[in-house]
XYZ file of C-alpha atoms in Angstrom:
589
model
C 54.517 17.228 47.374
C 55.736 15.589 44.147
C 52.504 13.603 43.891
C 50.493 16.819 44.273
C 52.643 18.492 41.622
C 52.141 15.599 39.190
C 48.425 15.557 39.945
C 48.322 19.278 39.204
C 50.027 18.711 35.860
C 47.555 15.950 35.080
C 44.638 18.202 35.919
C 46.026 21.019 33.792
C 47.341 19.086 30.807
C 45.413 15.848 31.029
C 41.984 17.453 31.098
C 43.194 19.948 28.518
C 44.032 17.066 26.205
C 40.652 15.497 26.854
C 38.948 18.784 26.061
C 41.014 19.109 22.888
C 40.064 15.584 21.828
C 36.419 16.342 22.539
C 36.509 19.522 20.484
C 37.936 17.656 17.528
C 36.031 14.379 17.769
C 34.815 13.494 14.312
C 32.033 11.323 13.008
C 33.340 8.245 11.187
C 30.286 6.757 9.594
C 29.408 4.042 7.132
C 26.213 3.457 5.187
C 25.021 -0.135 5.722
C 22.624 -1.178 2.972
C 19.760 -3.654 3.373
C 21.443 -6.333 1.282
C 24.440 -6.347 3.625
C 22.430 -6.762 6.831
C 22.788 -10.331 8.153
C 19.658 -12.357 8.784
C 20.487 -13.315 12.361
C 21.633 -11.731 15.601
C 25.131 -13.233 15.588
C 25.765 -11.883 12.099
C 24.739 -8.331 13.037
C 26.888 -8.383 16.173
C 29.868 -9.604 14.158
C 29.334 -6.814 11.602
C 29.321 -4.153 14.323
C 32.397 -5.666 15.960
C 34.198 -5.703 12.595
C 33.499 -1.995 12.050
C 34.417 -1.170 15.643
C 37.866 -2.721 15.139
C 38.369 -0.292 12.235
C 37.424 2.591 14.596
C 34.141 3.579 12.963
C 31.848 5.300 15.444
C 28.561 5.774 13.562
C 26.431 3.283 11.638
C 23.878 4.532 9.121
C 21.629 1.473 8.910
C 19.229 1.294 5.972
C 15.929 0.908 7.805
C 13.263 1.916 5.252
C 13.899 0.885 1.667
C 11.470 0.749 -1.251
C 8.520 1.100 1.081
C 9.455 -1.597 3.607
C 11.202 -1.575 6.990
C 13.840 -3.867 8.469
C 12.042 -3.631 11.836
C 8.414 -4.568 12.635
C 6.258 -1.475 12.056
C 2.754 -1.271 13.449
C 2.332 2.019 11.623
C 2.919 0.466 8.194
C 0.620 -2.413 9.049
C -2.129 0.020 10.065
C -1.680 1.790 6.698
C -2.304 -1.464 4.824
C 1.365 -2.173 4.099
C 3.650 -5.009 5.096
C 4.788 -4.672 8.713
C 8.366 -5.753 7.916
C 10.583 -7.044 5.121
C 9.729 -10.681 4.597
C 13.220 -12.123 5.095
C 13.397 -10.506 8.542
C 9.735 -11.102 9.447
C 9.808 -14.862 8.800
C 12.381 -15.678 11.503
C 10.942 -12.989 13.807
C 14.198 -11.032 13.706
C 14.567 -7.295 14.390
C 18.044 -6.283 13.161
C 17.623 -2.625 14.144
C 17.280 -3.581 17.806
C 20.472 -5.657 17.654
C 22.419 -2.937 15.828
C 21.522 -0.459 18.572
C 22.376 -2.825 21.423
C 25.750 -3.864 20.031
C 26.760 -0.413 18.780
C 25.962 1.271 22.089
C 27.965 -1.382 23.899
C 30.940 -0.242 21.797
C 30.331 3.526 22.105
C 29.055 3.759 18.524
C 26.013 5.619 17.244
C 23.172 4.200 15.152
C 21.351 6.438 12.672
C 18.272 4.935 11.015
C 18.738 5.549 7.281
C 15.440 6.131 5.452
C 14.963 6.146 1.695
C 12.203 8.713 1.572
C 10.633 9.423 -1.816
C 12.334 6.767 -3.942
C 9.974 3.856 -3.302
C 10.094 1.466 -6.256
C 12.537 -0.144 -8.695
C 11.125 -1.613 -11.934
C 7.705 -1.601 -10.232
C 5.826 1.071 -8.253
C 6.404 -0.828 -4.999
C 4.136 -1.271 -1.986
C 3.706 2.425 -1.101
C 2.517 3.470 -4.563
C 0.495 0.278 -4.965
C -1.404 1.287 -1.825
C -1.416 5.044 -2.513
C -1.197 5.404 -6.322
C -2.324 9.039 -6.100
C 1.038 9.899 -4.495
C 3.097 9.043 -7.582
C 5.348 11.765 -8.986
C 3.965 12.445 -12.473
C 5.957 13.238 -15.587
C 4.832 15.808 -18.140
C 2.938 13.143 -20.090
C 1.123 11.947 -16.958
C 3.152 8.753 -16.585
C 5.053 7.842 -13.432
C 8.595 6.576 -13.068
C 11.639 7.167 -15.241
C 14.240 4.961 -16.889
C 17.965 5.267 -16.288
C 20.666 2.685 -16.890
C 18.126 0.070 -17.965
C 16.180 0.372 -14.688
C 12.910 2.146 -13.936
C 12.667 4.255 -10.791
C 9.466 5.313 -9.035
C 9.133 8.293 -6.701
C 6.516 9.651 -4.349
C 5.792 13.358 -4.828
C 6.176 15.094 -1.448
C 3.659 17.774 -2.452
C 0.719 15.352 -2.521
C -1.843 15.473 0.259
C -1.221 12.802 2.872
C 2.485 12.266 2.160
C 3.763 14.457 5.007
C 1.395 12.807 7.480
C 2.574 9.370 6.336
C 6.232 10.140 6.972
C 5.510 11.887 10.263
C 3.800 8.707 11.426
C 6.474 6.369 10.075
C 9.431 8.270 11.507
C 7.634 9.182 14.712
C 7.098 5.502 15.430
C 10.750 4.510 15.013
C 12.186 7.349 17.111
C 9.764 6.633 19.960
C 10.250 2.853 19.941
C 14.032 2.658 19.501
C 16.954 4.217 21.350
C 18.338 5.695 18.151
C 21.065 8.312 18.104
C 19.875 9.794 14.849
C 17.640 9.640 11.799
C 19.234 10.059 8.386
C 17.093 10.957 5.373
C 18.104 9.940 1.862
C 16.323 10.485 -1.450
C 14.752 13.467 0.250
C 14.402 15.074 -3.128
C 12.630 14.999 -6.440
C 14.187 12.991 -9.262
C 16.944 14.786 -11.149
C 14.982 17.285 -13.308
C 17.409 16.723 -16.193
C 16.262 13.076 -16.303
C 12.697 13.145 -14.975
C 10.970 16.497 -14.545
C 8.199 15.976 -11.961
C 5.553 16.422 -10.585
C 2.895 17.530 -13.087
C -0.169 16.019 -11.450
C -3.258 18.212 -11.410
C -2.872 19.055 -7.709
C 0.715 20.313 -8.126
C -0.159 22.303 -11.222
C -3.133 23.916 -9.489
C -1.021 24.831 -6.469
C 1.490 26.571 -8.731
C -1.238 28.308 -10.751
C -2.695 29.754 -7.555
C 0.667 31.355 -6.772
C 1.953 32.331 -10.231
C -1.107 32.397 -12.443
C 0.098 30.043 -15.191
C 0.347 26.312 -15.800
C 3.870 24.846 -15.469
C 2.980 22.208 -18.047
C 2.964 24.936 -20.693
C 6.581 25.902 -19.983
C 9.494 24.806 -22.138
C 12.618 24.599 -19.937
C 14.820 26.115 -22.645
C 12.536 28.598 -24.384
C 10.858 29.787 -21.146
C 13.761 29.308 -18.765
C 12.983 32.403 -16.650
C 9.410 31.258 -15.950
C 10.530 27.645 -15.619
C 12.978 28.756 -12.944
C 9.976 29.940 -10.895
C 8.463 26.459 -11.181
C 11.751 24.989 -9.956
C 11.883 27.407 -7.023
C 8.249 26.663 -6.126
C 8.900 22.930 -5.803
C 12.119 23.530 -3.873
C 10.292 25.774 -1.379
C 7.572 23.170 -0.894
C 10.210 20.523 -0.182
C 11.924 22.847 2.305
C 8.604 23.389 4.094
C 8.159 19.604 4.238
C 11.639 19.249 5.767
C 10.984 21.937 8.368
C 7.666 20.399 9.416
C 9.087 16.883 9.674
C 12.129 18.108 11.604
C 9.982 20.029 14.109
C 7.786 16.964 14.646
C 10.722 14.637 15.360
C 12.411 17.137 17.665
C 9.249 17.461 19.711
C 9.267 13.696 20.167
C 13.025 13.339 20.803
C 14.841 16.662 21.353
C 18.225 14.937 21.708
C 17.923 13.105 18.365
C 20.453 13.919 15.628
C 18.766 14.693 12.310
C 20.786 14.517 9.102
C 20.153 14.384 5.381
C 22.125 13.226 2.345
C 22.218 15.993 -0.274
C 23.468 16.405 -3.823
C 26.243 19.046 -3.854
C 25.090 20.740 -7.039
C 22.765 23.465 -8.229
C 22.836 27.249 -8.308
C 22.103 28.384 -4.756
C 22.517 32.099 -5.494
C 19.892 31.844 -8.224
C 17.343 29.837 -6.274
C 17.799 26.849 -8.582
C 19.069 24.039 -6.373
C 20.129 20.735 -7.875
C 17.540 17.969 -7.461
C 15.276 20.687 -6.012
C 17.078 20.375 -2.654
C 17.655 23.852 -1.254
C 20.304 22.547 1.121
C 21.862 25.972 1.847
C 18.497 27.125 3.228
C 18.101 23.905 5.205
C 21.472 24.578 6.777
C 20.788 28.241 7.460
C 17.473 27.452 9.172
C 18.904 24.600 11.240
C 16.396 22.085 9.880
C 19.028 19.346 10.232
C 21.835 19.008 12.773
C 24.258 18.193 9.980
C 24.165 17.443 6.277
C 26.018 14.761 4.334
C 26.846 16.001 0.825
C 27.313 13.072 -1.534
C 30.694 14.279 -2.749
C 31.229 11.088 -4.703
C 34.217 10.882 -6.998
C 37.079 8.460 -7.494
C 39.227 11.496 -8.381
C 40.474 13.244 -5.219
C 40.746 16.739 -6.690
C 37.212 16.559 -8.061
C 36.068 15.298 -4.643
C 37.725 18.266 -2.949
C 36.218 20.640 -5.497
C 32.733 19.551 -4.449
C 33.687 20.114 -0.814
C 34.730 23.670 -1.688
C 31.358 24.206 -3.353
C 29.536 22.976 -0.246
C 31.710 25.048 2.051
C 30.942 28.149 -0.011
C 27.188 27.847 0.525
C 26.835 25.989 3.847
C 28.042 28.989 5.773
C 28.865 27.951 9.327
C 26.787 24.763 9.022
C 28.263 21.363 10.008
C 28.560 18.760 7.278
C 30.165 15.342 6.901
C 31.719 14.453 3.567
C 30.300 11.452 1.743
C 33.185 9.307 0.456
C 32.662 6.879 -2.427
C 34.517 3.589 -1.864
C 33.369 1.296 -4.679
C 36.370 0.282 -6.762
C 38.695 2.580 -4.803
C 42.051 1.519 -3.413
C 43.004 2.316 0.170
C 45.401 5.101 -0.820
C 42.652 6.997 -2.679
C 40.166 6.546 0.172
C 42.774 7.846 2.637
C 43.564 10.826 0.424
C 39.900 11.776 0.207
C 39.433 11.430 3.970
C 42.419 13.721 4.492
C 41.107 16.250 1.970
C 37.733 16.141 3.726
C 39.409 16.975 7.037
C 40.839 20.114 5.458
C 37.305 21.367 4.735
C 35.192 20.044 7.602
C 36.045 18.878 11.135
C 32.642 17.178 11.311
C 33.750 13.872 9.790
C 33.063 11.492 6.924
C 30.514 8.851 5.950
C 31.775 6.065 3.687
C 29.640 4.576 0.934
C 29.168 1.779 1.559
C 29.587 -1.372 3.644
C 29.822 -3.849 0.715
C 32.986 -2.091 -0.515
C 34.813 -2.221 2.822
C 36.875 -5.367 2.476
C 39.080 -6.745 5.230
C 42.210 -5.176 3.755
C 40.643 -1.705 3.578
C 39.249 -1.953 7.111
C 42.610 -3.059 8.471
C 44.331 -0.221 6.627
C 41.812 2.319 7.976
C 42.495 1.193 11.540
C 46.238 1.692 10.976
C 46.076 4.990 9.113
C 43.064 7.279 8.605
C 41.273 5.989 11.724
C 44.374 4.999 13.694
C 42.800 5.716 17.090
C 39.214 5.590 18.247
C 37.333 8.901 18.307
C 34.113 9.116 20.333
C 31.223 10.137 18.082
C 30.195 13.791 18.344
C 26.966 14.440 20.208
C 24.219 16.932 19.498
C 25.970 19.626 21.516
C 29.209 19.111 19.540
C 27.966 19.587 15.979
C 27.417 23.379 16.059
C 31.144 23.758 16.820
C 32.313 21.335 14.118
C 32.659 23.910 11.351
C 35.457 25.749 9.601
C 35.126 29.297 8.342
C 33.143 29.315 5.088
C 34.459 30.377 1.729
C 33.006 33.667 0.506
C 31.089 33.644 -2.815
C 32.028 37.299 -3.262
C 35.694 36.340 -3.567
C 34.871 34.304 -6.660
C 32.506 36.902 -8.118
C 35.251 39.513 -7.971
C 37.538 37.255 -10.037
C 35.187 36.822 -12.996
C 37.032 37.362 -16.251
C 36.105 38.705 -19.680
C 37.192 37.416 -23.087
C 36.357 39.020 -26.423
C 35.114 37.089 -29.450
C 36.509 38.517 -32.697
C 34.239 38.606 -35.743
C 35.519 36.907 -38.909
C 34.113 37.016 -42.419
C 34.767 33.438 -43.500
C 33.895 30.200 -41.663
C 36.703 28.454 -39.800
C 37.859 25.020 -40.879
C 37.302 22.910 -37.759
C 40.128 20.380 -37.831
C 42.375 21.367 -34.926
C 44.840 23.071 -37.273
C 44.693 26.763 -36.399
C 44.382 29.064 -39.403
C 45.927 32.493 -39.765
C 42.682 34.198 -38.687
C 43.214 32.881 -35.128
C 46.370 34.977 -34.819
C 44.472 38.168 -33.898
C 42.058 36.475 -31.472
C 41.984 37.383 -27.776
C 44.126 34.502 -26.507
C 43.962 33.932 -22.756
C 45.343 31.372 -20.313
C 46.171 31.418 -16.614
C 43.689 28.697 -15.629
C 42.927 27.955 -11.952
C 42.433 24.561 -10.320
C 38.976 23.876 -8.901
C 40.659 23.499 -5.499
C 42.604 26.741 -5.891
C 46.138 27.223 -7.158
C 47.644 26.805 -10.597
C 47.657 23.664 -12.769
C 50.831 21.854 -13.767
C 50.330 22.464 -17.489
C 49.255 25.521 -19.439
C 46.014 25.947 -21.357
C 45.169 28.735 -23.809
C 41.758 29.559 -25.240
C 40.334 31.968 -27.826
C 36.952 32.654 -29.461
C 35.899 33.765 -32.947
C 32.468 34.064 -34.560
C 30.779 34.732 -37.857
C 27.172 35.092 -38.948
C 26.362 31.439 -38.288
C 28.713 29.996 -35.688
C 30.730 30.457 -32.544
C 34.274 29.058 -32.820
C 36.342 28.071 -29.797
C 39.964 26.917 -29.721
C 41.782 25.209 -26.846
C 45.559 24.751 -26.907
C 46.501 22.222 -24.240
C 50.186 21.999 -23.465
C 51.522 18.587 -22.503
C 48.461 16.730 -23.790
C 48.517 13.883 -26.305
C 45.745 12.386 -28.428
C 44.730 9.507 -26.238
C 41.347 8.391 -24.946
C 38.905 5.527 -24.497
C 35.434 7.008 -24.938
C 34.211 6.808 -28.536
C 30.404 6.859 -28.141
C 28.599 10.167 -28.676
C 27.377 11.538 -25.320
C 29.535 9.011 -23.487
C 31.460 10.098 -20.357
C 34.256 11.920 -22.184
C 35.162 13.603 -18.862
C 36.833 10.326 -17.850
C 39.405 10.925 -20.571
C 41.691 13.918 -20.919
C 39.173 16.397 -22.287
C 37.881 19.957 -22.490
C 34.508 21.418 -21.563
C 32.806 24.622 -22.648
C 29.914 26.116 -20.660
C 27.769 28.740 -22.406
C 24.959 30.857 -20.982
C 23.640 32.569 -24.153
C 21.259 34.853 -22.244
C 23.688 35.821 -19.445
C 21.026 34.460 -17.088
C 23.517 33.303 -14.437
C 21.562 30.053 -14.170
C 20.759 28.334 -17.484
C 23.645 26.951 -19.548
C 24.661 24.620 -22.346
C 27.601 22.259 -21.931
C 29.849 21.078 -24.775
C 32.688 18.632 -24.100
C 35.137 16.631 -26.181
C 37.998 14.269 -25.539
C 41.138 14.201 -27.655
C 39.713 11.514 -29.929
C 37.065 14.056 -30.935
C 34.218 12.268 -29.128
C 31.463 14.753 -28.324
C 29.172 15.223 -25.340
C 26.548 17.939 -24.973
C 23.882 18.790 -22.442
C 22.068 21.625 -20.734
C 21.351 22.566 -17.145
C 17.628 21.773 -17.456
C 17.729 18.858 -19.915
C 21.042 17.194 -19.077
C 22.237 14.767 -21.732
C 18.749 14.757 -23.286
C 19.850 17.909 -25.104
C 21.434 16.971 -28.438
C 22.799 19.806 -30.501
C 24.436 20.057 -33.896
C 28.070 21.159 -33.625
C 31.564 20.164 -34.740
C 34.865 19.228 -33.124
C 38.328 18.995 -34.641
C 41.474 17.775 -32.859
C 45.122 17.898 -33.937
C 48.522 17.508 -32.314
C 51.231 20.120 -32.545
C 54.666 20.080 -30.974
C 54.152 19.715 -27.223
C 50.399 20.319 -27.282
C 46.980 19.213 -28.492
C 44.554 21.634 -30.161
C 40.780 21.216 -29.882
C 38.488 23.349 -32.039
C 34.711 23.623 -31.701
C 32.140 25.171 -34.039
C 28.710 25.733 -32.469
C 25.923 27.192 -34.629
C 23.954 29.931 -32.912
C 20.821 28.028 -33.957
C 21.954 25.194 -31.694
C 21.910 27.714 -28.853
C 18.378 28.765 -29.768
C 19.243 32.291 -30.810
C 20.491 34.495 -33.638
C 23.855 36.112 -34.287
C 24.911 38.262 -31.314
C 25.225 42.005 -31.761
C 28.540 43.758 -31.177
C 28.788 44.443 -27.454
C 26.382 41.643 -26.505
C 27.579 39.209 -23.820
C 27.200 35.524 -22.972
C 28.154 33.822 -19.731
C 31.052 31.433 -20.345
C 33.655 29.182 -18.811
C 36.357 26.993 -20.321
C 37.505 23.877 -18.467
C 40.254 21.288 -18.771
C 40.246 17.744 -17.392
C 43.917 16.767 -17.195
C 43.597 13.244 -15.855
C 47.268 12.485 -16.419
C 47.995 15.013 -13.679
C 44.777 14.379 -11.744
C 43.883 18.049 -12.247
C 40.716 19.964 -13.128
C 41.023 23.628 -14.024
C 38.929 26.531 -15.299
C 39.518 29.836 -17.063
C 37.375 31.802 -14.595
C 37.769 30.537 -11.045
C 34.680 28.819 -9.641
C 33.953 27.478 -6.152
C 34.756 23.862 -6.815
C 32.447 22.660 -9.614
C 32.312 23.548 -13.293
C 28.563 24.112 -13.589
C 28.456 27.003 -11.102
C 26.915 29.320 -13.678
C 26.507 32.295 -11.366
C 30.305 32.556 -11.379
C 30.842 32.229 -15.135
C 32.976 34.814 -16.829
C 31.852 37.054 -19.696
C 32.140 36.423 -23.417
C 31.846 39.812 -25.137
C 31.184 39.915 -28.869
C 33.409 42.415 -30.625
C 33.742 43.724 -34.164
């Protein structure tokens, strides 16, 4: 009788616990780059065993990189390309096969990680050498763009033949290998603020057929409304590409998990997605089983802010948080994993294998990944979601500040003159993760015929900083940022930032740091606070003096790195540049 009673308890509670564990199984992934893949079978098996000991359960193995595969590909060979990367081909080694064998033996998944449209570094690479007509073209007709001393080359997904190429390439790997998933990366255009593509004749003609004008004639700043249509056109074409490719792979392998790395930026409510990836639509249409937003930051609150942004627009869609590990200590990695768990039960993917030293792996196995969790299967992912945040909640909190007109120009030195006394001073900032910051910030705005004047009073701040180069990353010092939308467009904006040394940074939503405006900053210390003043000529904003009653979109932001806090005047869903949620700057008498 006692044995039956105990068996009954086991059936009730034991299976209940198993069901609970199954419901909350999370993906614990790591991106494994080509350079880290060993050149022999023993090395690959040791790598998998090492990650298994740290309780990872999903390996995202870089399988197609700069136009070459780590496995032998008959498809590439038939297209006139190399069948396999040379350092794997020479010894006749297929690392993907070994990864799958060893991972499955340890109850781990393997997702083949494909670099899609980024195909060449400092040279066009084999794909564009074979198919030069596929190159993404800049406005001047050139291909490639330079960033950080390197030149990057992209395929344009709108070109004829590109979709068929990737259907063949991916179709081959999912039919030949017992993969658990396929993970797409660089499934995007280049960042339009760095390289605005593609302006080949075929793309321009396709747009002209729909809209009746040539996108090459558009200036992103002067014609931002029409330019936004060009952005939306390319984003829709990329979404159609994604849907077609997804349908093809699911016909071949219905059980396959499809995922995509996405940039967690853009203006989804305005149809202007960052990097032309309309990831909210991809999620809504179920094109991928889950997405992996690259929520990369070494600053945990900023990391969580990006998760809030994703959660606001991926409504009921599973996503795994991408965690940046380069140069991060174990405590910061653990904190970000924990913050991720508060926003998604789906899991995390760590970037990347080279940064997972023995000490970090051992610490993960003791703490964040203390017990093994079976990887979620295809049937699990639809349930691995938390309730979304509601954009309407943020829209209802938009604030208004009035700019007071003054007759004489302000002296921009951080020492507030008497004329600031009657300005509309406001504070009550909100953290990008919700809640109130540790230290107060006050802001006010004045204007005259020529300039807009902005003052920040930052309690608890001192004049310290490291960045001294114009347009350097002042956001990595204690600093302030001003976002201005001079046409109240809810999409286009200018960004002005300064640290407490007075170092300036400026940019715009379409041009990024390529925008260089003329404006002034003054910084001074007062008792218990630092004051930052800005003077921005209306000419710099491309417009004349505003009329009384006219409105700009605006937000004021503070980076308080001493406290690890990021706050805004008008609450936004996680990131500063969410222009649809900006408050209102009303010009008064």
